[in-house]
PDB file of C-alpha atoms in Angstrom:
ATOM      1  CA  HIS A   1     109.899  72.963  96.291  1.00  0.00           C
ATOM      2  CA  VAL A   2     108.684  76.581  98.308  1.00  0.00           C
ATOM      3  CA  GLN A   3     105.369  75.860 100.884  1.00  0.00           C
ATOM      4  CA  LEU A   4     103.919  79.256 102.089  1.00  0.00           C
ATOM      5  CA  VAL A   5     101.586  79.743 104.819  1.00  0.00           C
ATOM      6  CA  GLU A   6      99.961  83.244 105.614  1.00  0.00           C
ATOM      7  CA  SER A   7      99.046  85.102 109.294  1.00  0.00           C
ATOM      8  CA  GLY A   8      97.603  87.621 109.867  1.00  0.00           C
ATOM      9  CA  GLY A   9      94.399  88.472 108.830  1.00  0.00           C
ATOM     10  CA  GLY A  10      91.172  89.418 110.049  1.00  0.00           C
ATOM     11  CA  SER A  11      88.601  92.048 110.330  1.00  0.00           C
ATOM     12  CA  VAL A  12      89.402  95.842 110.834  1.00  0.00           C
ATOM     13  CA  GLN A  13      87.613  99.372 110.623  1.00  0.00           C
ATOM     14  CA  ALA A  14      88.149 102.062 107.277  1.00  0.00           C
ATOM     15  CA  GLY A  15      91.288 104.079 108.340  1.00  0.00           C
ATOM     16  CA  ARG A  16      93.999 100.990 110.731  1.00  0.00           C
ATOM     17  CA  SER A  17      96.324  99.275 110.206  1.00  0.00           C
ATOM     18  CA  LEU A  18      96.742  95.381 109.463  1.00  0.00           C
ATOM     19  CA  ARG A  19     100.399  93.181 108.528  1.00  0.00           C
ATOM     20  CA  LEU A  20     100.363  89.748 106.964  1.00  0.00           C
ATOM     21  CA  SER A  21     103.031  87.478 107.258  1.00  0.00           C
ATOM     22  CA  CYS A  22     103.853  84.828 105.553  1.00  0.00           C
ATOM     23  CA  GLN A  23     106.298  81.907 106.277  1.00  0.00           C
ATOM     24  CA  LEU A  24     108.462  80.081 103.685  1.00  0.00           C
ATOM     25  CA  SER A  25     109.256  77.112 103.894  1.00  0.00           C
ATOM     26  CA  GLY A  26     112.830  78.162 101.830  1.00  0.00           C
ATOM     27  CA  TYR A  27     114.467  80.966 100.625  1.00  0.00           C
ATOM     28  CA  ALA A  28     112.920  81.969  97.526  1.00  0.00           C
ATOM     29  CA  TYR A  29     114.035  85.724  95.892  1.00  0.00           C
ATOM     30  CA  PHE A  30     110.773  86.604  93.617  1.00  0.00           C
ATOM     31  CA  VAL A  31     108.364  86.506  96.032  1.00  0.00           C
ATOM     32  CA  ALA A  32     105.516  89.155  95.683  1.00  0.00           C
ATOM     33  CA  TRP A  33     101.710  89.623  97.709  1.00  0.00           C
ATOM     34  CA  PHE A  34      98.404  89.202  96.046  1.00  0.00           C
ATOM     35  CA  ARG A  35      94.831  89.243  96.773  1.00  0.00           C
ATOM     36  CA  GLN A  36      91.112  89.203  95.448  1.00  0.00           C
ATOM     37  CA  ALA A  37      88.305  89.781  96.066  1.00  0.00           C
ATOM     38  CA  PRO A  38      84.583  87.791  95.280  1.00  0.00           C
ATOM     39  CA  GLY A  39      83.962  88.138  91.523  1.00  0.00           C
ATOM     40  CA  SER A  40      87.836  89.912  90.840  1.00  0.00           C
ATOM     41  CA  GLU A  41      90.397  88.026  89.235  1.00  0.00           C
ATOM     42  CA  ARG A  42      93.672  87.581  91.904  1.00  0.00           C
ATOM     43  CA  GLU A  43      95.335  91.618  91.446  1.00  0.00           C
ATOM     44  CA  GLY A  44      98.827  91.908  92.506  1.00  0.00           C
ATOM     45  CA  VAL A  45      99.398  94.238  95.292  1.00  0.00           C
ATOM     46  CA  ALA A  46     103.310  93.993  95.876  1.00  0.00           C
ATOM     47  CA  ALA A  47     106.697  92.577  95.355  1.00  0.00           C
ATOM     48  CA  ILE A  48     109.751  91.912  95.920  1.00  0.00           C
ATOM     49  CA  ASP A  49     113.087  90.962  93.333  1.00  0.00           C
ATOM     50  CA  GLY A  50     115.497  90.471  95.508  1.00  0.00           C
ATOM     51  CA  ASP A  51     116.204  94.214  96.932  1.00  0.00           C
ATOM     52  CA  ASP A  52     113.747  96.293  93.921  1.00  0.00           C
ATOM     53  CA  THR A  53     110.359  96.154  95.577  1.00  0.00           C
ATOM     54  CA  LYS A  54     106.772  96.981  93.390  1.00  0.00           C
ATOM     55  CA  TYR A  55     103.554  98.426  94.895  1.00  0.00           C
ATOM     56  CA  ALA A  56     100.268  98.576  92.837  1.00  0.00           C
ATOM     57  CA  ASP A  57      99.725 102.343  91.743  1.00  0.00           C
ATOM     58  CA  SER A  58      96.291 101.168  94.544  1.00  0.00           C
ATOM     59  CA  VAL A  59      98.279 100.578  97.452  1.00  0.00           C
ATOM     60  CA  LYS A  60     101.232 102.364  97.297  1.00  0.00           C
ATOM     61  CA  GLY A  61     101.901 104.489  99.847  1.00  0.00           C
ATOM     62  CA  ARG A  62      99.845 102.647 102.360  1.00  0.00           C
ATOM     63  CA  PHE A  63     101.281  99.721 101.907  1.00  0.00           C
ATOM     64  CA  THR A  64     105.191  98.188 102.932  1.00  0.00           C
ATOM     65  CA  ILE A  65     105.632  94.708 101.665  1.00  0.00           C
ATOM     66  CA  SER A  66     109.230  93.928 103.821  1.00  0.00           C
ATOM     67  CA  LYS A  67     111.617  90.358 104.171  1.00  0.00           C
ATOM     68  CA  GLU A  68     113.045  88.903 106.620  1.00  0.00           C
ATOM     69  CA  ASN A  69     115.360  86.520 105.620  1.00  0.00           C
ATOM     70  CA  ALA A  70     116.739  84.950 108.042  1.00  0.00           C
ATOM     71  CA  LYS A  71     113.436  84.119 109.231  1.00  0.00           C
ATOM     72  CA  ASN A  72     111.712  83.785 105.760  1.00  0.00           C
ATOM     73  CA  THR A  73     109.223  85.613 106.356  1.00  0.00           C
ATOM     74  CA  LEU A  74     107.917  88.041 104.395  1.00  0.00           C
ATOM     75  CA  TYR A  75     104.931  90.927 105.163  1.00  0.00           C
ATOM     76  CA  LEU A  76     102.910  92.861 104.051  1.00  0.00           C
ATOM     77  CA  GLN A  77     103.113  96.624 106.270  1.00  0.00           C
ATOM     78  CA  MET A  78      99.066  98.125 105.567  1.00  0.00           C
ATOM     79  CA  ASN A  79      98.230 101.177 107.071  1.00  0.00           C
ATOM     80  CA  SER A  80      94.743 103.733 106.421  1.00  0.00           C
ATOM     81  CA  LEU A  81      92.855 100.559 105.252  1.00  0.00           C
ATOM     82  CA  LYS A  82      89.559 100.959 103.258  1.00  0.00           C
ATOM     83  CA  PRO A  83      86.953  99.397 102.367  1.00  0.00           C
ATOM     84  CA  GLU A  84      87.792  97.875  99.184  1.00  0.00           C
ATOM     85  CA  ASP A  85      91.152  96.236 100.193  1.00  0.00           C
ATOM     86  CA  THR A  86      88.710  93.950 101.891  1.00  0.00           C
ATOM     87  CA  ALA A  87      89.675  90.364  99.596  1.00  0.00           C
ATOM     88  CA  MET A  88      91.174  87.364 100.166  1.00  0.00           C
ATOM     89  CA  TYR A  89      95.639  88.006 100.221  1.00  0.00           C
ATOM     90  CA  TYR A  90      97.881  85.571  98.619  1.00  0.00           C
ATOM     91  CA  CYS A  91     101.279  85.442  99.539  1.00  0.00           C
ATOM     92  CA  ALA A  92     103.935  84.615  96.837  1.00  0.00           C
ATOM     93  CA  ALA A  93     107.141  82.874  95.203  1.00  0.00           C
ATOM     94  CA  ASP A  94     109.421  81.517  92.415  1.00  0.00           C
ATOM     95  CA  LEU A  95     112.871  80.981  91.816  1.00  0.00           C
ATOM     96  CA  GLY A  96     113.379  81.247  88.032  1.00  0.00           C
ATOM     97  CA  GLY A  97     114.409  83.092  86.122  1.00  0.00           C
ATOM     98  CA  SER A  98     110.743  84.470  85.063  1.00  0.00           C
ATOM     99  CA  GLY A  99     109.965  85.735  88.378  1.00  0.00           C
ATOM    100  CA  TYR A 100     111.835  89.014  87.341  1.00  0.00           C
ATOM    101  CA  CYS A 101     109.648  89.891  85.128  1.00  0.00           C
ATOM    102  CA  TYR A 102     106.246  88.328  87.475  1.00  0.00           C
ATOM    103  CA  THR A 103     107.476  91.082  90.229  1.00  0.00           C
ATOM    104  CA  ALA A 104     107.614  93.490  87.725  1.00  0.00           C
ATOM    105  CA  HIS A 105     104.817  93.563  86.375  1.00  0.00           C
ATOM    106  CA  LEU A 106     102.609  91.646  89.316  1.00  0.00           C
ATOM    107  CA  VAL A 107     101.522  89.260  87.525  1.00  0.00           C
ATOM    108  CA  PRO A 108      99.916  85.541  88.974  1.00  0.00           C
ATOM    109  CA  ASP A 109     102.225  83.687  87.908  1.00  0.00           C
ATOM    110  CA  PHE A 110     103.978  82.471  90.603  1.00  0.00           C
ATOM    111  CA  GLY A 111     105.071  78.951  90.603  1.00  0.00           C
ATOM    112  CA  TYR A 112     104.108  78.290  94.093  1.00  0.00           C
ATOM    113  CA  TRP A 113     101.226  80.390  96.580  1.00  0.00           C
ATOM    114  CA  GLY A 114      99.852  80.036  99.967  1.00  0.00           C
ATOM    115  CA  GLN A 115      96.043  79.421 100.800  1.00  0.00           C
ATOM    116  CA  GLY A 116      95.743  83.049 101.995  1.00  0.00           C
ATOM    117  CA  THR A 117      94.099  85.212 104.335  1.00  0.00           C
ATOM    118  CA  GLN A 118      91.861  86.879 104.872  1.00  0.00           C
ATOM    119  CA  VAL A 119      91.135  90.895 105.169  1.00  0.00           C
ATOM    120  CA  THR A 120      87.604  92.608 105.596  1.00  0.00           C
ATOM    121  CA  VAL A 121      87.485  96.722 105.770  1.00  0.00           C
TER     122      VAL A 121
END
């Protein structure tokens, strides 16, 4: 069982940056960031599978996902933010082998989720 707590959201102007953090209560091999705008489905933003990373096309070159294992913390550095990045951002984790599929395809089937942090651009 893993608990996740996001922080770092806020309201920023277009073109600026934000860094989201997600504190995990323990180690998880498969971790990811998702987002959900009002009236839209939850979409994958970025994921880490061990040392491999996966990004949605809409954020490639602007967002960077990283993990600090010693602190069990996941980050999402978001640069050059656009109004269409406005959403509730969630971190997710999974401990089972199915996580390979979840991270590779950025599907929202992860077993553990945080409460979310709002980003408004």
